Structures are given as structure tokens and as C-alpha cells.
Amino acid sequence: MSWMMLFLAGLFEIAWAIGLKYTEGFTRLWPSIGTGAAMVVSIYLLSMATRQLPIGTAYAVWTGIGAVGAVLLGIVLFGESAAPLRLLCVALIVAGILGLKMTSGA
């Protein structure tokens, strides 16, 4: 259950990271409220996951999910670079997340 909470926390981290772009520096009300809510939910779920998972593992996986999701959605939504070297780096992050999951005792 803790891994599911951590995965959901990572999805909410993606939401708030992408939401930041839409807030335009927190000058737009509804995107700012949505982004703030996603931040709160993400941190809450992360804190619940750390009850069972080591903090280093949970934090690294949480930020990794957020980073990968933000890069991929940046490519899709904002036309950011999909250069092969950039995608290779994203693949390395995914490999690190999977490695942490496989070597975690929880």
C-alpha cells in the first residue's frame, strides 16, 4: 500500500510541476489553487508512504516520478526538446526508480 501511495504522490507532483507553468507566476487564480492543492496532496501522500518506506528511497522515487512526468508532459504539452540524449537521461532516471523499488526491503 505504501508503494501505491508513493506512486500517487508522484503523480500529484507531476500535476503541480506542470501546474506551475499555467499559474504564470501565481498570477492566475484557478491554476494557482489547483497547483497548491496538488502540492498539499503530493506531500501528504509522500508523508504517508514514508511510514513504511525508507525516507531516502521514498524521496528519490517521488522526485524521480515527478521529474520523468514533467519532462514527458513538457514535451507533449509545451513542445520541449525530445532530443535522444535528453530521453536517454530520462530513461536513466526510470532505471534508478526501478532499481530503488527492487532493492527496497519494504
PDB file of N, CA and C in Angstrom:
ATOM      1  N   MET A   1       0.817  -1.193   0.000  1.00  0.00           N
ATOM      2  CA  MET A   1       0.000   0.000   0.000  1.00  0.00           C
ATOM      3  C   MET A   1       0.866   1.265   0.000  1.00  0.00           C
ATOM      4  N   SER A   2       2.010   1.203   0.690  1.00  0.00           N
ATOM      5  CA  SER A   2       2.877   2.378   0.752  1.00  0.00           C
ATOM      6  C   SER A   2       3.446   2.724  -0.627  1.00  0.00           C
ATOM      7  N   TRP A   3       3.732   1.711  -1.444  1.00  0.00           N
ATOM      8  CA  TRP A   3       4.233   1.982  -2.798  1.00  0.00           C
ATOM      9  C   TRP A   3       3.147   2.624  -3.658  1.00  0.00           C
ATOM     10  N   MET A   4       1.894   2.233  -3.460  1.00  0.00           N
ATOM     11  CA  MET A   4       0.792   2.846  -4.203  1.00  0.00           C
ATOM     12  C   MET A   4       0.638   4.313  -3.795  1.00  0.00           C
ATOM     13  N   MET A   5       0.729   4.589  -2.496  1.00  0.00           N
ATOM     14  CA  MET A   5       0.651   5.978  -2.029  1.00  0.00           C
ATOM     15  C   MET A   5       1.801   6.799  -2.603  1.00  0.00           C
ATOM     16  N   LEU A   6       2.983   6.195  -2.648  1.00  0.00           N
ATOM     17  CA  LEU A   6       4.135   6.897  -3.194  1.00  0.00           C
ATOM     18  C   LEU A   6       3.952   7.170  -4.687  1.00  0.00           C
ATOM     19  N   PHE A   7       3.425   6.213  -5.411  1.00  0.00           N
ATOM     20  CA  PHE A   7       3.162   6.400  -6.838  1.00  0.00           C
ATOM     21  C   PHE A   7       2.150   7.536  -7.040  1.00  0.00           C
ATOM     22  N   LEU A   8       1.079   7.529  -6.263  1.00  0.00           N
ATOM     23  CA  LEU A   8       0.079   8.605  -6.360  1.00  0.00           C
ATOM     24  C   LEU A   8       0.682   9.956  -5.988  1.00  0.00           C
ATOM     25  N   ALA A   9       1.531   9.961  -4.976  1.00  0.00           N
ATOM     26  CA  ALA A   9       2.223  11.197  -4.597  1.00  0.00           C
ATOM     27  C   ALA A   9       3.047  11.717  -5.760  1.00  0.00           C
ATOM     28  N   GLY A  10       3.700  10.819  -6.477  1.00  0.00           N
ATOM     29  CA  GLY A  10       4.481  11.203  -7.646  1.00  0.00           C
ATOM     30  C   GLY A  10       3.610  11.774  -8.756  1.00  0.00           C
ATOM     31  N   LEU A  11       2.423  11.191  -8.950  1.00  0.00           N
ATOM     32  CA  LEU A  11       1.502  11.723  -9.960  1.00  0.00           C
ATOM     33  C   LEU A  11       1.044  13.135  -9.595  1.00  0.00           C
ATOM     34  N   PHE A  12       0.777  13.355  -8.316  1.00  0.00           N
ATOM     35  CA  PHE A  12       0.391  14.701  -7.887  1.00  0.00           C
ATOM     36  C   PHE A  12       1.570  15.666  -7.983  1.00  0.00           C
ATOM     37  N   GLU A  13       2.780  15.150  -7.832  1.00  0.00           N
ATOM     38  CA  GLU A  13       3.940  16.017  -8.028  1.00  0.00           C
ATOM     39  C   GLU A  13       4.038  16.455  -9.491  1.00  0.00           C
ATOM     40  N   ILE A  14       3.774  15.530 -10.397  1.00  0.00           N
ATOM     41  CA  ILE A  14       3.738  15.893 -11.816  1.00  0.00           C
ATOM     42  C   ILE A  14       2.687  16.979 -12.038  1.00  0.00           C
ATOM     43  N   ALA A  15       1.514  16.793 -11.441  1.00  0.00           N
ATOM     44  CA  ALA A  15       0.419  17.754 -11.616  1.00  0.00           C
ATOM     45  C   ALA A  15       0.824  19.146 -11.160  1.00  0.00           C
ATOM     46  N   TRP A  16       1.471  19.237  -9.992  1.00  0.00           N
ATOM     47  CA  TRP A  16       1.813  20.585  -9.532  1.00  0.00           C
ATOM     48  C   TRP A  16       2.998  21.167 -10.301  1.00  0.00           C
ATOM     49  N   ALA A  17       3.892  20.314 -10.750  1.00  0.00           N
ATOM     50  CA  ALA A  17       5.015  20.830 -11.540  1.00  0.00           C
ATOM     51  C   ALA A  17       4.502  21.419 -12.859  1.00  0.00           C
ATOM     52  N   ILE A  18       3.611  20.702 -13.517  1.00  0.00           N
ATOM     53  CA  ILE A  18       3.028  21.210 -14.764  1.00  0.00           C
ATOM     54  C   ILE A  18       2.118  22.398 -14.465  1.00  0.00           C
ATOM     55  N   GLY A  19       1.411  22.322 -13.356  1.00  0.00           N
ATOM     56  CA  GLY A  19       0.531  23.421 -12.956  1.00  0.00           C
ATOM     57  C   GLY A  19       1.268  24.741 -12.787  1.00  0.00           C
ATOM     58  N   LEU A  20       2.512  24.665 -12.337  1.00  0.00           N
ATOM     59  CA  LEU A  20       3.295  25.894 -12.175  1.00  0.00           C
ATOM     60  C   LEU A  20       3.365  26.699 -13.463  1.00  0.00           C
ATOM     61  N   LYS A  21       3.466  26.005 -14.576  1.00  0.00           N
ATOM     62  CA  LYS A  21       3.541  26.675 -15.872  1.00  0.00           C
ATOM     63  C   LYS A  21       2.252  27.470 -16.141  1.00  0.00           C
ATOM     64  N   TYR A  22       1.131  26.886 -15.747  1.00  0.00           N
ATOM     65  CA  TYR A  22      -0.162  27.517 -16.007  1.00  0.00           C
ATOM     66  C   TYR A  22      -0.510  28.633 -15.015  1.00  0.00           C
ATOM     67  N   THR A  23       0.174  28.679 -13.870  1.00  0.00           N
ATOM     68  CA  THR A  23      -0.125  29.731 -12.897  1.00  0.00           C
ATOM     69  C   THR A  23       0.407  31.091 -13.329  1.00  0.00           C
ATOM     70  N   GLU A  24       1.369  31.069 -14.259  1.00  0.00           N
ATOM     71  CA  GLU A  24       2.030  32.296 -14.712  1.00  0.00           C
ATOM     72  C   GLU A  24       2.532  33.111 -13.515  1.00  0.00           C
ATOM     73  N   GLY A  25       3.352  32.437 -12.703  1.00  0.00           N
ATOM     74  CA  GLY A  25       3.931  33.085 -11.523  1.00  0.00           C
ATOM     75  C   GLY A  25       2.907  33.330 -10.424  1.00  0.00           C
ATOM     76  N   PHE A  26       1.944  32.439 -10.312  1.00  0.00           N
ATOM     77  CA  PHE A  26       0.848  32.542  -9.341  1.00  0.00           C
ATOM     78  C   PHE A  26       0.034  33.819  -9.527  1.00  0.00           C
ATOM     79  N   THR A  27      -0.116  34.243 -10.771  1.00  0.00           N
ATOM     80  CA  THR A  27      -0.946  35.413 -11.076  1.00  0.00           C
ATOM     81  C   THR A  27      -2.328  35.013 -11.583  1.00  0.00           C
ATOM     82  N   ARG A  28      -2.540  33.718 -11.857  1.00  0.00           N
ATOM     83  CA  ARG A  28      -3.842  33.231 -12.310  1.00  0.00           C
ATOM     84  C   ARG A  28      -4.464  32.419 -11.188  1.00  0.00           C
ATOM     85  N   LEU A  29      -5.667  32.799 -10.774  1.00  0.00           N
ATOM     86  CA  LEU A  29      -6.294  32.239  -9.569  1.00  0.00           C
ATOM     87  C   LEU A  29      -6.503  30.734  -9.623  1.00  0.00           C
ATOM     88  N   TRP A  30      -7.283  30.239 -10.574  1.00  0.00           N
ATOM     89  CA  TRP A  30      -7.646  28.821 -10.548  1.00  0.00           C
ATOM     90  C   TRP A  30      -6.472  27.889 -10.792  1.00  0.00           C
ATOM     91  N   PRO A  31      -5.604  28.187 -11.725  1.00  0.00           N
ATOM     92  CA  PRO A  31      -4.417  27.325 -11.832  1.00  0.00           C
ATOM     93  C   PRO A  31      -3.561  27.353 -10.554  1.00  0.00           C
ATOM     94  N   SER A  32      -3.516  28.495  -9.892  1.00  0.00           N
ATOM     95  CA  SER A  32      -2.744  28.598  -8.643  1.00  0.00           C
ATOM     96  C   SER A  32      -3.369  27.760  -7.537  1.00  0.00           C
ATOM     97  N   ILE A  33      -4.689  27.799  -7.443  1.00  0.00           N
ATOM     98  CA  ILE A  33      -5.388  26.994  -6.427  1.00  0.00           C
ATOM     99  C   ILE A  33      -5.191  25.510  -6.710  1.00  0.00           C
ATOM    100  N   GLY A  34      -5.350  25.103  -7.970  1.00  0.00           N
ATOM    101  CA  GLY A  34      -5.153  23.694  -8.335  1.00  0.00           C
ATOM    102  C   GLY A  34      -3.734  23.225  -8.075  1.00  0.00           C
ATOM    103  N   THR A  35      -2.776  24.071  -8.400  1.00  0.00           N
ATOM    104  CA  THR A  35      -1.375  23.730  -8.176  1.00  0.00           C
ATOM    105  C   THR A  35      -1.094  23.595  -6.677  1.00  0.00           C
ATOM    106  N   GLY A  36      -1.593  24.525  -5.897  1.00  0.00           N
ATOM    107  CA  GLY A  36      -1.404  24.456  -4.439  1.00  0.00           C
ATOM    108  C   GLY A  36      -2.039  23.210  -3.843  1.00  0.00           C
ATOM    109  N   ALA A  37      -3.238  22.877  -4.317  1.00  0.00           N
ATOM    110  CA  ALA A  37      -3.915  21.671  -3.820  1.00  0.00           C
ATOM    111  C   ALA A  37      -3.115  20.418  -4.183  1.00  0.00           C
ATOM    112  N   ALA A  38      -2.594  20.366  -5.403  1.00  0.00           N
ATOM    113  CA  ALA A  38      -1.786  19.205  -5.818  1.00  0.00           C
ATOM    114  C   ALA A  38      -0.521  19.099  -4.969  1.00  0.00           C
ATOM    115  N   MET A  39       0.060  20.238  -4.606  1.00  0.00           N
ATOM    116  CA  MET A  39       1.244  20.232  -3.736  1.00  0.00           C
ATOM    117  C   MET A  39       0.922  19.614  -2.380  1.00  0.00           C
ATOM    118  N   VAL A  40      -0.180  20.052  -1.799  1.00  0.00           N
ATOM    119  CA  VAL A  40      -0.579  19.552  -0.476  1.00  0.00           C
ATOM    120  C   VAL A  40      -0.840  18.050  -0.528  1.00  0.00           C
ATOM    121  N   VAL A  41      -1.591  17.599  -1.524  1.00  0.00           N
ATOM    122  CA  VAL A  41      -1.902  16.172  -1.641  1.00  0.00           C
ATOM    123  C   VAL A  41      -0.624  15.362  -1.861  1.00  0.00           C
ATOM    124  N   SER A  42       0.260  15.860  -2.711  1.00  0.00           N
ATOM    125  CA  SER A  42       1.509  15.159  -3.003  1.00  0.00           C
ATOM    126  C   SER A  42       2.350  14.976  -1.737  1.00  0.00           C
ATOM    127  N   ILE A  43       2.524  16.046  -0.992  1.00  0.00           N
ATOM    128  CA  ILE A  43       3.329  15.972   0.239  1.00  0.00           C
ATOM    129  C   ILE A  43       2.666  15.065   1.274  1.00  0.00           C
ATOM    130  N   TYR A  44       1.339  15.158   1.381  1.00  0.00           N
ATOM    131  CA  TYR A  44       0.619  14.306   2.334  1.00  0.00           C
ATOM    132  C   TYR A  44       0.828  12.830   1.993  1.00  0.00           C
ATOM    133  N   LEU A  45       0.622  12.468   0.726  1.00  0.00           N
ATOM    134  CA  LEU A  45       0.797  11.067   0.317  1.00  0.00           C
ATOM    135  C   LEU A  45       2.241  10.610   0.501  1.00  0.00           C
ATOM    136  N   LEU A  46       3.191  11.486   0.220  1.00  0.00           N
ATOM    137  CA  LEU A  46       4.598  11.149   0.462  1.00  0.00           C
ATOM    138  C   LEU A  46       4.822  10.871   1.944  1.00  0.00           C
ATOM    139  N   SER A  47       4.260  11.703   2.792  1.00  0.00           N
ATOM    140  CA  SER A  47       4.448  11.501   4.233  1.00  0.00           C
ATOM    141  C   SER A  47       3.827  10.190   4.710  1.00  0.00           C
ATOM    142  N   MET A  48       2.704   9.811   4.114  1.00  0.00           N
ATOM    143  CA  MET A  48       2.075   8.538   4.482  1.00  0.00           C
ATOM    144  C   MET A  48       2.935   7.365   3.998  1.00  0.00           C
ATOM    145  N   ALA A  49       3.502   7.488   2.815  1.00  0.00           N
ATOM    146  CA  ALA A  49       4.342   6.412   2.283  1.00  0.00           C
ATOM    147  C   ALA A  49       5.594   6.214   3.129  1.00  0.00           C
ATOM    148  N   THR A  50       6.118   7.302   3.697  1.00  0.00           N
ATOM    149  CA  THR A  50       7.350   7.181   4.482  1.00  0.00           C
ATOM    150  C   THR A  50       7.131   6.521   5.834  1.00  0.00           C
ATOM    151  N   ARG A  51       5.899   6.234   6.177  1.00  0.00           N
ATOM    152  CA  ARG A  51       5.658   5.450   7.392  1.00  0.00           C
ATOM    153  C   ARG A  51       6.251   4.051   7.254  1.00  0.00           C
ATOM    154  N   GLN A  52       6.222   3.509   6.034  1.00  0.00           N
ATOM    155  CA  GLN A  52       6.702   2.148   5.791  1.00  0.00           C
ATOM    156  C   GLN A  52       7.994   2.090   4.976  1.00  0.00           C
ATOM    157  N   LEU A  53       8.226   3.103   4.162  1.00  0.00           N
ATOM    158  CA  LEU A  53       9.396   3.083   3.278  1.00  0.00           C
ATOM    159  C   LEU A  53      10.522   3.937   3.835  1.00  0.00           C
ATOM    160  N   PRO A  54      11.767   3.583   3.548  1.00  0.00           N
ATOM    161  CA  PRO A  54      12.882   4.432   3.958  1.00  0.00           C
ATOM    162  C   PRO A  54      12.766   5.813   3.299  1.00  0.00           C
ATOM    163  N   ILE A  55      13.089   6.858   4.045  1.00  0.00           N
ATOM    164  CA  ILE A  55      12.921   8.224   3.537  1.00  0.00           C
ATOM    165  C   ILE A  55      13.757   8.467   2.281  1.00  0.00           C
ATOM    166  N   GLY A  56      14.972   7.971   2.246  1.00  0.00           N
ATOM    167  CA  GLY A  56      15.821   8.176   1.074  1.00  0.00           C
ATOM    168  C   GLY A  56      15.232   7.544  -0.170  1.00  0.00           C
ATOM    169  N   THR A  57      14.724   6.342  -0.036  1.00  0.00           N
ATOM    170  CA  THR A  57      14.095   5.650  -1.160  1.00  0.00           C
ATOM    171  C   THR A  57      12.831   6.374  -1.586  1.00  0.00           C
ATOM    172  N   ALA A  58      11.972   6.687  -0.619  1.00  0.00           N
ATOM    173  CA  ALA A  58      10.694   7.338  -0.938  1.00  0.00           C
ATOM    174  C   ALA A  58      10.922   8.689  -1.603  1.00  0.00           C
ATOM    175  N   TYR A  59      11.820   9.474  -1.072  1.00  0.00           N
ATOM    176  CA  TYR A  59      12.055  10.804  -1.639  1.00  0.00           C
ATOM    177  C   TYR A  59      12.641  10.716  -3.042  1.00  0.00           C
ATOM    178  N   ALA A  60      13.594   9.812  -3.239  1.00  0.00           N
ATOM    179  CA  ALA A  60      14.206   9.660  -4.563  1.00  0.00           C
ATOM    180  C   ALA A  60      13.179   9.182  -5.592  1.00  0.00           C
ATOM    181  N   VAL A  61      12.339   8.241  -5.222  1.00  0.00           N
ATOM    182  CA  VAL A  61      11.316   7.745  -6.141  1.00  0.00           C
ATOM    183  C   VAL A  61      10.296   8.840  -6.427  1.00  0.00           C
ATOM    184  N   TRP A  62       9.872   9.560  -5.400  1.00  0.00           N
ATOM    185  CA  TRP A  62       8.895  10.654  -5.551  1.00  0.00           C
ATOM    186  C   TRP A  62       9.409  11.725  -6.516  1.00  0.00           C
ATOM    187  N   THR A  63      10.634  12.172  -6.294  1.00  0.00           N
ATOM    188  CA  THR A  63      11.186  13.197  -7.185  1.00  0.00           C
ATOM    189  C   THR A  63      11.442  12.636  -8.578  1.00  0.00           C
ATOM    190  N   GLY A  64      11.822  11.361  -8.653  1.00  0.00           N
ATOM    191  CA  GLY A  64      12.054  10.743  -9.954  1.00  0.00           C
ATOM    192  C   GLY A  64      10.784  10.656 -10.781  1.00  0.00           C
ATOM    193  N   ILE A  65       9.697  10.227 -10.154  1.00  0.00           N
ATOM    194  CA  ILE A  65       8.413  10.176 -10.857  1.00  0.00           C
ATOM    195  C   ILE A  65       8.030  11.575 -11.326  1.00  0.00           C
ATOM    196  N   GLY A  66       8.193  12.553 -10.454  1.00  0.00           N
ATOM    197  CA  GLY A  66       7.861  13.926 -10.825  1.00  0.00           C
ATOM    198  C   GLY A  66       8.717  14.446 -11.958  1.00  0.00           C
ATOM    199  N   ALA A  67      10.002  14.150 -11.908  1.00  0.00           N
ATOM    200  CA  ALA A  67      10.911  14.629 -12.956  1.00  0.00           C
ATOM    201  C   ALA A  67      10.599  13.999 -14.305  1.00  0.00           C
ATOM    202  N   VAL A  68      10.421  12.691 -14.312  1.00  0.00           N
ATOM    203  CA  VAL A  68      10.124  11.993 -15.562  1.00  0.00           C
ATOM    204  C   VAL A  68       8.794  12.478 -16.139  1.00  0.00           C
ATOM    205  N   GLY A  69       7.785  12.565 -15.282  1.00  0.00           N
ATOM    206  CA  GLY A  69       6.483  13.023 -15.751  1.00  0.00           C
ATOM    207  C   GLY A  69       6.512  14.444 -16.265  1.00  0.00           C
ATOM    208  N   ALA A  70       7.230  15.318 -15.572  1.00  0.00           N
ATOM    209  CA  ALA A  70       7.317  16.716 -16.005  1.00  0.00           C
ATOM    210  C   ALA A  70       8.049  16.835 -17.338  1.00  0.00           C
ATOM    211  N   VAL A  71       9.103  16.055 -17.521  1.00  0.00           N
ATOM    212  CA  VAL A  71       9.829  16.087 -18.797  1.00  0.00           C
ATOM    213  C   VAL A  71       8.925  15.594 -19.932  1.00  0.00           C
ATOM    214  N   LEU A  72       8.269  14.459 -19.715  1.00  0.00           N
ATOM    215  CA  LEU A  72       7.431  13.902 -20.772  1.00  0.00           C
ATOM    216  C   LEU A  72       6.246  14.808 -21.102  1.00  0.00           C
ATOM    217  N   LEU A  73       5.597  15.346 -20.084  1.00  0.00           N
ATOM    218  CA  LEU A  73       4.485  16.260 -20.355  1.00  0.00           C
ATOM    219  C   LEU A  73       4.977  17.581 -20.931  1.00  0.00           C
ATOM    220  N   GLY A  74       6.176  18.002 -20.561  1.00  0.00           N
ATOM    221  CA  GLY A  74       6.760  19.193 -21.170  1.00  0.00           C
ATOM    222  C   GLY A  74       6.940  19.011 -22.665  1.00  0.00           C
ATOM    223  N   ILE A  75       7.335  17.816 -23.054  1.00  0.00           N
ATOM    224  CA  ILE A  75       7.485  17.509 -24.477  1.00  0.00           C
ATOM    225  C   ILE A  75       6.125  17.545 -25.167  1.00  0.00           C
ATOM    226  N   VAL A  76       5.135  16.896 -24.562  1.00  0.00           N
ATOM    227  CA  VAL A  76       3.810  16.781 -25.177  1.00  0.00           C
ATOM    228  C   VAL A  76       3.044  18.101 -25.164  1.00  0.00           C
ATOM    229  N   LEU A  77       3.036  18.775 -24.014  1.00  0.00           N
ATOM    230  CA  LEU A  77       2.191  19.971 -23.858  1.00  0.00           C
ATOM    231  C   LEU A  77       2.845  21.262 -24.329  1.00  0.00           C
ATOM    232  N   PHE A  78       4.159  21.353 -24.166  1.00  0.00           N
ATOM    233  CA  PHE A  78       4.827  22.631 -24.402  1.00  0.00           C
ATOM    234  C   PHE A  78       5.856  22.589 -25.527  1.00  0.00           C
ATOM    235  N   GLY A  79       5.942  21.459 -26.212  1.00  0.00           N
ATOM    236  CA  GLY A  79       6.865  21.351 -27.330  1.00  0.00           C
ATOM    237  C   GLY A  79       8.330  21.411 -26.936  1.00  0.00           C
ATOM    238  N   GLU A  80       8.644  20.974 -25.723  1.00  0.00           N
ATOM    239  CA  GLU A  80      10.035  20.970 -25.277  1.00  0.00           C
ATOM    240  C   GLU A  80      10.825  19.895 -26.030  1.00  0.00           C
ATOM    241  N   SER A  81      12.117  19.986 -25.966  1.00  0.00           N
ATOM    242  CA  SER A  81      13.004  19.110 -26.715  1.00  0.00           C
ATOM    243  C   SER A  81      12.800  17.635 -26.364  1.00  0.00           C
ATOM    244  N   ALA A  82      12.789  16.800 -27.411  1.00  0.00           N
ATOM    245  CA  ALA A  82      12.768  15.343 -27.242  1.00  0.00           C
ATOM    246  C   ALA A  82      14.048  14.759 -27.835  1.00  0.00           C
ATOM    247  N   ALA A  83      15.146  15.471 -27.647  1.00  0.00           N
ATOM    248  CA  ALA A  83      16.435  15.023 -28.174  1.00  0.00           C
ATOM    249  C   ALA A  83      16.792  13.653 -27.588  1.00  0.00           C
ATOM    250  N   PRO A  84      17.423  12.802 -28.379  1.00  0.00           N
ATOM    251  CA  PRO A  84      17.764  11.455 -27.906  1.00  0.00           C
ATOM    252  C   PRO A  84      18.563  11.442 -26.600  1.00  0.00           C
ATOM    253  N   LEU A  85      19.516  12.336 -26.448  1.00  0.00           N
ATOM    254  CA  LEU A  85      20.305  12.354 -25.216  1.00  0.00           C
ATOM    255  C   LEU A  85      19.428  12.717 -24.018  1.00  0.00           C
ATOM    256  N   ARG A  86      18.501  13.624 -24.206  1.00  0.00           N
ATOM    257  CA  ARG A  86      17.575  14.002 -23.137  1.00  0.00           C
ATOM    258  C   ARG A  86      16.706  12.801 -22.745  1.00  0.00           C
ATOM    259  N   LEU A  87      16.187  12.087 -23.730  1.00  0.00           N
ATOM    260  CA  LEU A  87      15.366  10.906 -23.451  1.00  0.00           C
ATOM    261  C   LEU A  87      16.179   9.793 -22.801  1.00  0.00           C
ATOM    262  N   LEU A  88      17.452   9.672 -23.172  1.00  0.00           N
ATOM    263  CA  LEU A  88      18.328   8.699 -22.519  1.00  0.00           C
ATOM    264  C   LEU A  88      18.470   9.030 -21.033  1.00  0.00           C
ATOM    265  N   CYS A  89      18.638  10.300 -20.739  1.00  0.00           N
ATOM    266  CA  CYS A  89      18.755  10.722 -19.333  1.00  0.00           C
ATOM    267  C   CYS A  89      17.478  10.412 -18.560  1.00  0.00           C
ATOM    268  N   VAL A  90      16.330  10.612 -19.192  1.00  0.00           N
ATOM    269  CA  VAL A  90      15.053  10.266 -18.552  1.00  0.00           C
ATOM    270  C   VAL A  90      14.986   8.761 -18.316  1.00  0.00           C
ATOM    271  N   ALA A  91      15.449   7.983 -19.277  1.00  0.00           N
ATOM    272  CA  ALA A  91      15.468   6.523 -19.116  1.00  0.00           C
ATOM    273  C   ALA A  91      16.360   6.115 -17.945  1.00  0.00           C
ATOM    274  N   LEU A  92      17.449   6.827 -17.736  1.00  0.00           N
ATOM    275  CA  LEU A  92      18.324   6.531 -16.592  1.00  0.00           C
ATOM    276  C   LEU A  92      17.618   6.818 -15.267  1.00  0.00           C
ATOM    277  N   ILE A  93      16.807   7.872 -15.232  1.00  0.00           N
ATOM    278  CA  ILE A  93      16.031   8.164 -14.030  1.00  0.00           C
ATOM    279  C   ILE A  93      15.048   7.023 -13.766  1.00  0.00           C
ATOM    280  N   VAL A  94      14.367   6.568 -14.812  1.00  0.00           N
ATOM    281  CA  VAL A  94      13.424   5.449 -14.675  1.00  0.00           C
ATOM    282  C   VAL A  94      14.159   4.206 -14.172  1.00  0.00           C
ATOM    283  N   ALA A  95      15.333   3.941 -14.706  1.00  0.00           N
ATOM    284  CA  ALA A  95      16.121   2.790 -14.247  1.00  0.00           C
ATOM    285  C   ALA A  95      16.467   2.936 -12.768  1.00  0.00           C
ATOM    286  N   GLY A  96      16.798   4.135 -12.346  1.00  0.00           N
ATOM    287  CA  GLY A  96      17.093   4.366 -10.939  1.00  0.00           C
ATOM    288  C   GLY A  96      15.882   4.138 -10.051  1.00  0.00           C
ATOM    289  N   ILE A  97      14.719   4.598 -10.499  1.00  0.00           N
ATOM    290  CA  ILE A  97      13.480   4.370  -9.733  1.00  0.00           C
ATOM    291  C   ILE A  97      13.203   2.874  -9.606  1.00  0.00           C
ATOM    292  N   LEU A  98      13.299   2.161 -10.715  1.00  0.00           N
ATOM    293  CA  LEU A  98      13.066   0.715 -10.679  1.00  0.00           C
ATOM    294  C   LEU A  98      14.089   0.011  -9.799  1.00  0.00           C
ATOM    295  N   GLY A  99      15.328   0.441  -9.871  1.00  0.00           N
ATOM    296  CA  GLY A  99      16.361  -0.150  -9.018  1.00  0.00           C
ATOM    297  C   GLY A  99      16.078   0.056  -7.547  1.00  0.00           C
ATOM    298  N   LEU A 100      15.646   1.247  -7.177  1.00  0.00           N
ATOM    299  CA  LEU A 100      15.311   1.517  -5.779  1.00  0.00           C
ATOM    300  C   LEU A 100      14.122   0.657  -5.339  1.00  0.00           C
ATOM    301  N   LYS A 101      13.147   0.509  -6.206  1.00  0.00           N
ATOM    302  CA  LYS A 101      11.981  -0.327  -5.868  1.00  0.00           C
ATOM    303  C   LYS A 101      12.399  -1.769  -5.664  1.00  0.00           C
ATOM    304  N   MET A 102      13.242  -2.277  -6.562  1.00  0.00           N
ATOM    305  CA  MET A 102      13.644  -3.685  -6.477  1.00  0.00           C
ATOM    306  C   MET A 102      14.552  -3.984  -5.291  1.00  0.00           C
ATOM    307  N   THR A 103      15.316  -2.987  -4.858  1.00  0.00           N
ATOM    308  CA  THR A 103      16.244  -3.234  -3.750  1.00  0.00           C
ATOM    309  C   THR A 103      15.707  -2.783  -2.406  1.00  0.00           C
ATOM    310  N   SER A 104      14.507  -2.232  -2.399  1.00  0.00           N
ATOM    311  CA  SER A 104      13.904  -1.789  -1.137  1.00  0.00           C
ATOM    312  C   SER A 104      13.404  -3.006  -0.377  1.00  0.00           C
ATOM    313  N   GLY A 105      13.616  -2.979   0.911  1.00  0.00           N
ATOM    314  CA  GLY A 105      13.164  -4.072   1.750  1.00  0.00           C
ATOM    315  C   GLY A 105      11.674  -3.998   2.045  1.00  0.00           C
ATOM    316  N   ALA A 106      11.032  -2.870   1.720  1.00  0.00           N
ATOM    317  CA  ALA A 106       9.597  -2.714   2.066  1.00  0.00           C
ATOM    318  C   ALA A 106       8.709  -3.245   0.980  1.00  0.00           C
TER     319      ALA A 106
END
